[in-house]
Every structure is written in structure tokens, then in C-alpha cells.
Short mmCIF file of C-alpha atoms in Angstrom, two decimals:
data_model
loop_
_atom_site.label_atom_id
_atom_site.label_comp_id
_atom_site.label_asym_id
_atom_site.label_seq_id
_atom_site.Cartn_x
_atom_site.Cartn_y
_atom_site.Cartn_z
CA MET V 30 18.99 -24.75 3.63
CA GLY V 31 15.95 -26.17 5.39
CA ALA V 32 13.74 -28.86 3.90
CA THR V 33 10.82 -26.46 3.29
CA LEU V 34 12.98 -24.05 1.36
CA GLN V 35 14.52 -26.90 -0.63
CA LEU V 36 11.05 -28.13 -1.56
CA TYR V 37 10.01 -24.62 -2.66
CA ARG V 38 13.13 -24.36 -4.80
CA VAL V 39 12.38 -27.67 -6.51
CA LEU V 40 8.69 -26.94 -7.16
CA SER V 41 8.93 -23.25 -8.14
CA PRO V 42 9.74 -23.82 -11.86
CA ALA V 43 6.65 -26.01 -12.24
CA VAL V 44 4.46 -23.44 -10.49
CA ALA V 45 5.84 -20.65 -12.70
CA ALA V 46 5.06 -22.73 -15.79
CA LEU V 47 1.42 -23.04 -14.71
CA VAL V 48 0.91 -19.29 -14.34
CA PRO V 49 0.32 -18.55 -18.07
CA LEU V 50 -2.17 -21.43 -18.21
CA ALA V 51 -4.21 -19.92 -15.38
CA ALA V 52 -4.01 -16.36 -16.74
CA PRO V 53 -7.13 -16.48 -18.99
CA TRP V 54 -9.31 -16.90 -15.90
CA HIS V 55 -7.77 -14.10 -13.86
CA ARG V 56 -7.63 -10.54 -15.21
CA LYS V 57 -4.77 -9.32 -13.02
CA LEU V 58 -2.76 -12.48 -13.60
CA ALA V 59 -3.26 -12.09 -17.34
CA ALA V 60 -1.98 -8.51 -17.19
CA GLY V 61 1.11 -9.68 -15.33
CA VAL V 62 1.81 -12.40 -17.87
CA ALA V 63 1.39 -9.95 -20.75
CA GLY V 64 3.65 -7.40 -19.06
CA ARG V 65 6.40 -9.97 -18.61
CA ARG V 66 6.64 -10.89 -22.29
CA GLY V 67 10.16 -10.08 -23.40
CA LEU V 68 11.16 -9.32 -19.81
CA ALA V 69 14.37 -11.37 -19.81
CA GLN V 70 15.65 -9.44 -22.83
CA ARG V 71 14.73 -6.07 -21.31
CA LEU V 72 16.45 -6.89 -18.03
CA ALA V 73 19.59 -8.07 -19.81
CA ALA V 74 19.68 -4.93 -21.95
CA ALA V 75 19.45 -2.74 -18.85
CA ALA V 76 22.21 -4.60 -17.01
CA PRO V 77 25.24 -2.53 -18.18
CA GLY V 78 23.77 0.63 -16.67
CA LEU V 79 22.79 -1.04 -13.42
CA GLN V 80 26.05 -2.64 -12.31
CA GLY V 81 26.41 -2.18 -8.56
CA CYS V 82 22.89 -0.78 -8.21
CA VAL V 83 20.75 -0.37 -5.13
CA TRP V 84 17.78 -2.57 -5.89
CA PHE V 85 14.33 -1.98 -4.40
CA HIS V 86 11.53 -4.50 -4.78
CA ALA V 87 7.88 -3.70 -4.05
CA ALA V 88 4.79 -5.78 -4.69
CA SER V 89 2.30 -3.06 -5.61
CA VAL V 90 1.50 0.64 -5.34
CA GLY V 91 1.40 0.94 -1.55
CA GLU V 92 4.71 -0.84 -1.06
CA PHE V 93 6.31 1.20 -3.83
CA MET V 94 5.16 4.40 -2.16
CA GLN V 95 6.93 3.24 1.00
CA GLY V 96 10.13 2.93 -0.99
CA VAL V 97 9.98 6.30 -2.76
CA PRO V 98 11.12 8.38 0.27
CA LEU V 99 14.03 5.98 0.78
CA ILE V 100 15.23 6.38 -2.79
CA HIS V 101 15.05 10.17 -2.56
CA GLY V 102 16.64 10.11 0.89
CA LEU V 103 19.59 8.02 -0.29
CA ARG V 104 20.15 10.33 -3.24
CA ASP V 105 20.07 13.40 -1.02
CA ALA V 106 22.54 11.85 1.41
CA LEU V 107 24.97 10.35 -1.12
CA GLY V 108 24.89 12.96 -3.89
CA VAL V 109 27.28 12.09 -6.71
CA ALA V 110 28.29 8.90 -4.89
CA MET V 111 24.78 7.48 -5.31
CA PRO V 112 24.82 4.27 -7.36
CA PRO V 113 22.15 3.47 -9.94
CA VAL V 114 18.72 2.52 -8.58
CA ALA V 115 16.63 -0.35 -9.92
CA ALA V 116 13.02 -0.88 -8.83
CA THR V 117 11.13 -4.08 -9.57
CA HIS V 118 7.42 -4.62 -9.12
CA PHE V 119 5.37 -7.77 -8.89
CA SER V 120 1.85 -6.56 -9.67
CA PRO V 121 0.68 -4.82 -12.87
CA SER V 122 -0.86 -1.99 -10.83
CA GLY V 123 2.44 -1.34 -9.06
CA TYR V 124 4.42 -1.44 -12.28
CA GLU V 125 2.05 0.86 -14.17
CA PHE V 126 1.88 3.34 -11.29
CA ALA V 127 5.69 3.44 -11.02
CA ARG V 128 6.04 4.03 -14.76
CA ARG V 129 3.77 7.05 -14.43
CA HIS V 130 5.64 8.26 -11.33
CA PRO V 131 9.23 7.07 -11.81
CA CYS V 132 11.92 7.62 -9.22
CA ALA V 133 14.46 4.93 -10.15
CA ASP V 134 16.80 4.52 -13.10
CA LEU V 135 14.80 1.45 -14.09
CA HIS V 136 11.28 0.28 -13.29
CA GLU V 137 10.48 -3.27 -14.39
CA TYR V 138 8.51 -6.35 -13.53
CA LEU V 139 10.18 -8.90 -11.29
CA PRO V 140 10.49 -12.24 -13.11
CA LEU V 141 8.53 -15.17 -11.75
CA ASP V 142 10.48 -16.68 -8.89
CA THR V 143 12.51 -19.55 -10.34
CA PRO V 144 16.13 -20.37 -9.47
CA GLN V 145 17.31 -19.82 -13.03
CA ALA V 146 15.60 -16.45 -13.54
CA MET V 147 16.77 -15.01 -10.22
CA THR V 148 20.33 -16.26 -10.55
CA ARG V 149 20.53 -14.76 -14.02
CA LEU V 150 19.21 -11.39 -12.86
CA VAL V 151 21.42 -11.10 -9.76
CA THR V 152 24.48 -12.11 -11.80
CA ALA V 153 23.67 -9.55 -14.51
CA TRP V 154 22.98 -6.61 -12.19
CA ARG V 155 25.48 -7.42 -9.41
CA PRO V 156 23.57 -5.18 -6.94
CA ARG V 157 25.34 -3.78 -3.91
CA LEU V 158 22.14 -3.83 -1.83
CA LEU V 159 18.70 -5.41 -2.21
CA VAL V 160 15.83 -3.82 -0.29
CA PHE V 161 12.45 -5.55 0.02
CA MET V 162 9.59 -3.23 0.89
CA SER V 163 6.96 -4.40 3.37
CA GLY V 164 7.03 -8.14 2.82
CA ASP V 165 7.05 -9.27 -0.83
CA VAL V 166 10.03 -11.55 -0.25
CA TRP V 167 10.69 -14.18 -2.92
CA PRO V 168 12.74 -17.20 -1.83
CA ASN V 169 14.75 -17.86 -4.99
CA LEU V 170 15.67 -14.17 -5.24
CA VAL V 171 16.81 -14.17 -1.60
CA LEU V 172 18.93 -17.27 -2.18
CA ALA V 173 20.51 -15.92 -5.36
CA ALA V 174 21.40 -12.59 -3.74
CA HIS V 175 22.66 -14.20 -0.54
CA ARG V 176 24.87 -16.55 -2.54
CA GLU V 177 26.46 -13.52 -4.23
CA ARG V 178 26.94 -11.84 -0.81
CA VAL V 179 24.48 -9.05 -1.61
CA PRO V 180 23.24 -7.48 1.68
CA LEU V 181 19.49 -8.03 2.08
CA VAL V 182 17.26 -5.61 3.98
CA LEU V 183 13.56 -5.50 4.77
CA MET V 184 12.07 -2.02 5.21
CA ALA V 185 8.59 -1.06 6.50
CA GLY V 186 8.14 -4.73 7.28
CA SER V 187 5.00 -6.08 8.89
CA LEU V 188 3.96 -9.47 10.19
CA PRO V 189 0.25 -9.62 11.09
CA PRO V 190 -0.71 -11.97 13.93
CA ASP V 191 -2.77 -14.14 11.57
CA SER V 192 -0.02 -14.41 8.95
CA ALA V 193 0.60 -17.86 7.47
CA ARG V 194 4.31 -17.10 7.90
CA LEU V 195 3.92 -17.72 11.62
CA ARG V 196 2.51 -21.24 11.24
CA GLY V 197 3.50 -24.64 9.89
CA PRO V 198 5.64 -24.81 6.74
CA GLY V 199 5.45 -21.03 6.29
CA ARG V 200 7.22 -20.48 9.60
CA ALA V 201 10.13 -22.73 8.68
CA LEU V 202 10.41 -21.26 5.18
CA TYR V 203 10.45 -17.61 6.20
CA ARG V 204 12.65 -18.07 9.26
CA ASP V 205 15.21 -19.66 6.93
CA LEU V 206 14.90 -16.73 4.52
CA PHE V 207 14.97 -13.87 7.01
CA ASP V 208 17.99 -15.31 8.81
CA ARG V 209 19.93 -14.45 5.63
CA PHE V 210 19.07 -10.73 5.95
CA ALA V 211 21.47 -8.07 7.16
CA HIS V 212 18.62 -6.19 8.85
CA LEU V 213 14.84 -6.20 9.23
CA GLY V 214 13.24 -2.77 9.66
CA VAL V 215 9.63 -3.13 10.79
CA VAL V 216 6.67 -0.81 11.22
CA ALA V 217 5.80 -1.34 14.88
CA ASP V 218 7.05 -2.99 18.04
CA ALA V 219 4.37 -5.67 17.72
CA ASP V 220 5.90 -6.63 14.35
CA ARG V 221 9.36 -6.75 15.91
CA LYS V 222 8.14 -9.14 18.61
CA ARG V 223 6.44 -11.39 16.07
CA PHE V 224 9.57 -11.55 13.90
CA ARG V 225 11.78 -12.33 16.92
CA ASP V 226 9.53 -14.42 19.16
CA GLY V 227 6.88 -15.73 16.78
CA LEU V 228 9.00 -16.43 13.71
CA GLY V 229 12.23 -16.91 15.62
CA VAL V 230 14.54 -15.00 13.26
CA ARG V 231 18.09 -14.30 14.40
CA ALA V 232 18.79 -11.40 12.03
CA PRO V 233 18.81 -7.90 13.60
CA VAL V 234 15.29 -6.45 13.87
CA SER V 235 14.48 -2.81 14.70
CA VAL V 236 11.40 -0.60 14.59
CA THR V 237 12.06 1.83 11.74
CA GLY V 238 8.43 2.70 11.02
CA ASN V 239 6.29 3.25 7.94
CA THR V 240 8.23 5.39 5.48
CA ARG V 241 5.07 6.31 3.63
CA VAL V 242 4.05 8.51 6.55
CA GLU V 243 6.38 11.35 5.59
CA GLN V 244 4.85 11.53 2.12
CA VAL V 245 1.31 11.46 3.49
CA ILE V 246 2.08 14.28 5.93
CA ALA V 247 3.80 16.32 3.21
CA ARG V 248 0.82 15.90 0.85
CA PHE V 249 -1.58 16.88 3.60
CA GLU V 250 0.41 20.00 4.40
CA ALA V 251 0.67 20.85 0.70
CA SER V 252 -3.11 20.56 0.31
CA ALA V 253 -3.71 23.43 2.73
CA GLY V 254 -5.57 26.15 0.90
CA GLY V 255 -6.58 23.81 -1.91
CA GLU V 256 -9.59 24.99 -3.90
CA VAL V 257 -11.54 21.73 -3.67
CA SER V 258 -11.17 21.54 0.10
CA ALA V 259 -12.03 25.21 0.55
CA ARG V 260 -15.18 25.02 -1.59
CA LEU V 261 -16.40 21.89 0.16
CA SER V 262 -15.89 23.52 3.54
CA ARG V 263 -17.86 26.56 2.46
CA LEU V 264 -20.85 24.38 1.65
CA GLY V 265 -21.40 23.87 5.36
CA GLY V 266 -22.88 20.85 7.06
CA ARG V 267 -21.09 17.65 7.90
CA ARG V 268 -19.31 15.52 5.30
CA LEU V 269 -18.89 11.76 4.94
CA VAL V 270 -16.20 10.81 2.42
CA LEU V 271 -16.45 7.37 0.82
CA GLY V 272 -12.95 7.10 -0.65
CA SER V 273 -11.42 4.67 -3.16
CA THR V 274 -14.58 2.58 -3.26
CA TRP V 275 -15.17 -0.62 -5.19
CA PRO V 276 -18.62 -2.16 -5.80
CA PRO V 277 -18.57 -4.16 -2.50
CA ASP V 278 -17.90 -0.93 -0.57
CA GLU V 279 -20.76 0.77 -2.40
CA ARG V 280 -23.08 -2.14 -1.63
CA LEU V 281 -22.22 -1.61 2.03
CA TRP V 282 -23.27 2.05 2.05
CA LEU V 283 -25.89 2.67 -0.61
CA PRO V 284 -28.74 0.79 1.12
CA VAL V 285 -28.40 2.86 4.30
CA LEU V 286 -27.50 6.31 2.95
CA PRO V 287 -31.16 7.47 2.79
CA GLU V 288 -31.69 6.63 6.45
CA LEU V 289 -28.35 8.16 7.45
CA CYS V 290 -29.24 11.39 5.61
CA ARG V 291 -32.60 11.39 7.39
CA ARG V 292 -30.92 11.03 10.78
CA ILE V 293 -28.21 13.62 9.98
CA PRO V 294 -30.12 16.29 8.02
CA ASP V 295 -27.07 18.44 7.21
CA LEU V 296 -24.99 15.50 5.94
CA ARG V 297 -23.24 15.66 2.60
CA VAL V 298 -21.79 12.47 1.14
CA ILE V 299 -18.84 12.59 -1.26
CA LEU V 300 -18.44 9.29 -3.09
CA CYS V 301 -15.06 8.74 -4.77
CA PRO V 302 -14.87 5.45 -6.71
CA HIS V 303 -11.42 3.93 -7.10
CA GLU V 304 -12.07 3.68 -10.84
CA PRO V 305 -14.46 6.55 -11.78
CA HIS V 306 -15.39 5.28 -15.23
CA PRO V 307 -18.39 7.08 -16.79
CA GLU V 308 -20.43 3.86 -17.00
CA HIS V 309 -19.85 3.11 -13.33
CA LEU V 310 -20.77 6.65 -12.30
CA THR V 311 -23.98 6.42 -14.32
CA ARG V 312 -24.90 3.14 -12.60
CA LEU V 313 -24.21 4.72 -9.21
CA ALA V 314 -26.47 7.66 -10.02
CA ASP V 315 -29.27 5.27 -11.06
CA ARG V 316 -28.90 3.21 -7.88
CA LEU V 317 -28.93 6.33 -5.71
CA ALA V 318 -32.01 7.63 -7.49
CA ALA V 319 -33.73 4.30 -6.84
CA THR V 320 -33.21 4.86 -3.10
CA GLY V 321 -34.70 8.36 -3.32
CA LEU V 322 -31.39 10.24 -3.10
CA ARG V 323 -30.50 12.92 -5.59
CA SER V 324 -26.89 12.80 -6.70
CA THR V 325 -24.68 15.13 -8.66
CA ARG V 326 -21.11 15.25 -9.84
CA LEU V 327 -18.80 16.91 -7.35
CA SER V 328 -17.54 19.32 -10.00
CA ALA V 329 -21.10 20.51 -10.67
CA LEU V 330 -21.81 20.93 -6.96
CA LEU V 331 -18.68 23.03 -6.45
CA ALA V 332 -19.50 25.16 -9.47
CA ALA V 333 -23.12 25.76 -8.39
CA PRO V 334 -23.46 25.09 -4.62
CA THR V 335 -26.80 23.99 -3.23
CA ASP V 336 -28.07 23.70 0.33
CA ASP V 337 -29.99 20.51 -0.37
CA PRO V 338 -28.59 17.30 1.16
CA THR V 339 -27.00 15.36 -1.67
CA VAL V 340 -24.56 12.67 -2.66
CA SER V 341 -21.72 13.94 -4.83
CA THR V 342 -19.61 11.63 -6.97
CA SER V 343 -16.06 12.56 -7.79
CA THR V 344 -14.74 11.93 -11.29
CA THR V 345 -11.26 13.28 -10.66
CA VAL V 346 -8.31 11.14 -9.62
CA GLY V 347 -5.70 12.82 -7.44
CA VAL V 348 -7.83 15.15 -5.29
CA LEU V 349 -8.85 12.67 -2.60
CA ALA V 350 -6.39 14.10 -0.07
CA GLU V 351 -8.05 17.50 -0.49
CA ILE V 352 -11.51 15.99 -0.14
CA TYR V 353 -10.50 14.23 3.07
CA ARG V 354 -9.27 17.55 4.46
CA ALA V 355 -12.86 18.86 4.24
CA GLY V 356 -14.47 15.78 5.76
CA GLN V 357 -15.47 14.60 9.24
CA LEU V 358 -15.70 10.82 8.70
CA ALA V 359 -14.29 8.51 6.02
CA HIS V 360 -14.78 5.07 4.61
CA VAL V 361 -11.75 3.68 2.78
CA GLY V 362 -12.41 1.05 0.13
CA GLY V 363 -10.61 -2.09 -0.92
CA ALA V 364 -11.05 -4.10 2.27
CA PHE V 365 -13.68 -6.38 0.74
CA THR V 366 -11.41 -7.32 -2.17
CA THR V 367 -7.60 -7.41 -2.21
CA GLY V 368 -6.98 -5.22 0.84
CA VAL V 369 -7.75 -1.79 2.23
CA HIS V 370 -6.42 1.25 0.39
CA ASN V 371 -4.62 4.22 1.93
CA THR V 372 -5.96 4.86 5.43
CA LEU V 373 -3.17 7.29 6.32
CA GLU V 374 -4.56 10.08 4.11
CA PRO V 375 -7.89 10.44 5.94
CA ALA V 376 -6.25 9.80 9.31
CA VAL V 377 -3.73 12.62 8.97
CA ALA V 378 -6.66 14.91 8.13
CA GLY V 379 -8.25 13.90 11.43
CA LEU V 380 -10.97 11.68 9.98
CA PRO V 381 -11.99 8.52 11.85
CA VAL V 382 -12.09 5.67 9.36
CA ILE V 383 -14.42 2.79 8.54
CA PHE V 384 -13.39 -0.11 6.29
CA GLY V 385 -14.10 -3.75 5.54
CA PRO V 386 -12.37 -6.80 7.02
CA ARG V 387 -9.32 -7.27 4.79
CA ILE V 388 -6.68 -5.04 6.37
CA GLN V 389 -3.76 -7.47 6.65
CA ASN V 390 -1.96 -5.50 3.93
CA ALA V 391 -1.98 -2.32 6.02
CA PRO V 392 -0.59 -2.43 9.58
CA GLU V 393 -1.53 1.23 9.98
CA ALA V 394 -5.20 0.25 9.61
CA ALA V 395 -4.89 -2.20 12.50
CA GLU V 396 -3.15 0.50 14.53
CA LEU V 397 -6.04 2.89 13.88
CA VAL V 398 -8.49 0.25 15.12
CA ALA V 399 -6.38 -0.36 18.23
CA ARG V 400 -6.39 3.37 19.02
CA GLY V 401 -10.14 3.79 18.67
CA ALA V 402 -9.84 5.75 15.43
CA ALA V 403 -11.17 3.15 13.00
CA TRP V 404 -13.73 0.35 12.81
CA ILE V 405 -14.22 -2.76 10.71
CA CYS V 406 -17.79 -2.98 9.37
CA ARG V 407 -19.08 -5.89 7.31
CA GLU V 408 -22.82 -5.17 6.97
CA PRO V 409 -24.89 -2.08 6.03
CA GLY V 410 -26.50 -2.03 9.46
CA GLU V 411 -23.08 -1.76 11.09
CA VAL V 412 -22.01 1.30 9.12
CA LEU V 413 -25.37 2.97 9.72
CA ALA V 414 -25.05 2.46 13.47
CA ARG V 415 -21.38 3.53 13.59
CA ALA V 416 -21.81 6.64 11.44
CA THR V 417 -24.96 7.69 13.33
CA ALA V 418 -23.27 7.27 16.70
CA LEU V 419 -20.25 9.34 15.67
CA PHE V 420 -22.17 12.17 14.04
CA ALA V 421 -24.63 12.29 16.95
CA ASP V 422 -21.86 12.55 19.57
CA PRO V 423 -19.50 15.45 18.79
CA ALA V 424 -17.24 14.58 21.74
CA ALA V 425 -16.79 10.99 20.56
CA LEU V 426 -16.17 12.17 16.99
CA ALA V 427 -13.58 14.69 18.19
CA ALA V 428 -11.79 12.05 20.30
CA ALA V 429 -11.65 9.62 17.38
CA SER V 430 -10.46 12.42 15.10
CA ALA V 431 -7.60 13.30 17.45
CA ALA V 432 -6.63 9.63 17.79
CA ALA V 433 -6.56 9.21 14.00
CA ARG V 434 -4.25 12.17 13.51
CA ARG V 435 -1.98 11.12 16.37
CA THR V 436 -1.64 7.65 14.85
CA VAL V 437 0.00 9.21 11.80
CA LEU V 438 2.03 11.94 13.46
CA ASP V 439 3.47 9.51 16.02
CA GLN V 440 5.18 7.69 13.14
CA ARG V 441 7.19 10.71 12.03
CA GLY V 442 10.90 9.96 11.80
CA ALA V 443 10.49 6.69 9.90
CA LEU V 444 12.59 7.99 7.00
CA GLU V 445 15.45 9.03 9.27
CA ARG V 446 15.43 5.71 11.12
CA SER V 447 15.31 3.74 7.87
CA LEU V 448 18.16 5.66 6.27
CA ALA V 449 20.23 5.01 9.40
CA VAL V 450 20.00 1.31 8.47
CA LEU V 451 20.55 1.66 4.72
CA LEU V 452 23.29 4.27 4.46
CA PRO V 453 26.01 2.34 6.33
CA LEU V 454 25.36 -0.68 4.10
CA VAL V 455 25.62 1.33 0.88
CA ARG V 456 28.68 3.22 2.10
CA ARG V 457 30.36 0.03 3.27
CA VAL V 458 29.93 -1.57 -0.14
CA ASN V 459 31.19 1.64 -1.77
CA ALA V 460 34.28 1.47 0.43
CA ASP V 461 34.81 -2.18 -0.47
CA ASP V 462 34.75 -1.24 -4.16
CA THR V 463 37.51 1.37 -3.83
#
């Protein structure tokens, strides 16, 4: 064990003890602390039904969604031989989403990463395989599992070029950790090179792809003929979809929407807040009215279509994929706060994408930028210029649209490649048990 990892192991209990003290000043942290009350007892109670499980860990919603196809794929391949499945989540949003959309035998919070907590959990569950999704790799958990000879795998892994894991103490720490893995499955060849050449890991690394792609494609195909998409298309004109927006995303667009609507007279804007609370929607309507734009709820517009240019706000969660299908250009929110939301959904629908600067959580967003299908915009003037240029040049818009869709479709096969890594490990452990 390297010196950096030893230091982390020594300091981690003190850091974990400070978390509840910091919680009152951080809403998400407070939710995580509250959700972990009684966690040790819940995990111990679940242990008898999870002996020999396949254990998936995902930080939040996006990472969990990458793991869902793998869980279903393993069950389809193994049938009655499939062991129990445990899924742990670090963030409250990931945990709550998984509880509403369960696919494992257990969904729970991951304990804070201390040697004692992780040793206790690994010893109680005795997993046959531990799969980390994307990159939420916790050192004490890795050490506890490795000590018990549990095979460790990374799936849909990414390593951005500006990652702290490639520099200084982070490089030493994560090289030490990843060298204990049986296999690293990464999203793209650039990630593979950074793991091998930049980080210097000696564990096997292969490009397995982004497993979330299959789900995105399936949802897009299932949305064909959807009523929302069909009604929007019948309205005519061109459509800008502002999807999963937070207040910073709205501050980017609202000041320039009047001028954009003036330049593109047939433009319709569909604004879909990430959290469409009534109070927030009312504030949005007031702010739009102050700029001279009339707004209406999307449901009202679809019920009584009008030819007047307008901004429509969506109050319904779960129809964004259908809305994207009817659009020509999208903005995806989140990239001014914790990280950009799902850029694959608009891309598979052939929409070029605009977002803010924080895209390190989504390698597919960087790939869209590299292919000329997406742009990072930080100021209102930038989005006005970019949107105007695209809408005013049908050939450029069509080229960006084709590049966006190709970016998604080129990743097909990620599930098959990922299962090719996981199945031999599960089957080998099964054989060792017999």
C-alpha cells in the first residue's frame, strides 16, 4: 500500500466524523446524513439475503442508469443461476431515484468511507463481484473487497484530461487503487489511454462504452408516435428546447430570448425546468412577461394551439424525451451547478446541444463538442449568437444534427461488450462455489 493510500486510510474516520457537523450548511449533505441514520442496522439486516451477491455501486442518477442495463443483462444471461443483486448509492438523488425505479434486490446508501464500515459491510455481504459505475471509487471499500479477494470491476469508466486523479497525490492514490481491479471498462479510447499512460495503471483496460446508450436509444424508439411529440410537430415552426434547466441556465437564456424570437420569427421555445415547482413556474412567467414575451403552460398550448410565437413551460416530468423528438436545437441544464444532465437524449433525437462549462461528469458531452454537435456557452451573448447562427443556416444545423445522432448510435454495443467482461467473472466465482 502506497503512502498516499495509507494516509487516506488514517484520516478517513476523522473526515467522516466531520460530515454531520457540516451538514446544516449544505442541503444535499444534510439529506445524505439523514438518509444514513440507522444504515448500519439496515445493511446488517439485509445481509442474510445478499450472501454471494453481485454488488453495484453508483454515485448518483446518471451512474445508476448506466448500471441498470448491466443488471438486466446479467439476469437475462444467467437466469436461475443469477445471484442476488445489491446496489448502493452515494447521493440522496441517486438513492431516491433508485427506490422509485428499483432493479436490484436491495437499494441502499453506501456508508461513509471508513475502514471499519467497509470491512464490516464486505464481511457481512461476502459479494462475489463488486462493480463500480463510472468512477465513484472509494478507497476503503476497494481495500476491504480486495482483501477478501472480491473481484473489482469498473464499468463505463471515464477519466477527463483535467481530472485531479492524473496529478500529484491523486495520481498515486488512484493508481494504487485501480491496480487492484480485475478489469477497467471505459467509455472511450481517450479514457483508456489516460488510464494506461496518464495514470499508469497495470490492470487490464478495454473500451466497453457507455451502457446508458442502449436505454437512451430504446426510449427514443419507444417515443415514436408519442402524443406530445406529434402535437408539438403539428404546431409548425422551429423549436428550441431548454431541458432540465436550473436558475443559472434560465439566467443564460431569458435575457436574450426576445431578441432570438425577433430574429427567428417562427421560433417556439419549450422551457422544461429540472424541478417544475408551481412557485418557480410562476416566477418564470413573471420574468418572461417583464421581457415582453408571452408564456403559457405547454399543456395549455397543446390543448389549444396558437400560431403566435411563445415560450411554453412544461410542468410534466418524464416527457422530455418526447419533447426533444419534436425539437431542432436543445440546451441541457446542470452545467453551471453540479454537472450537465443527460445530453444523450437530445443527441439521439438529432438535436445539437448547448450547455454550460461543467461537463466533466459526462464524457458523452465532451464527445459531442469534439464532433461539432455541441457547444459550451457561458454568457447570454454566446447563446444568442450560436442559436442565431444555427437557425439561420439550415445546412449547418443539419450537419450538427447528424453528428449528434451519430455520436450516440456509434456507441451501440456497449452492453454486449460490458457483459463480456462481467459474465466470465460471475461464472468463475459460481464455479468456485460448487
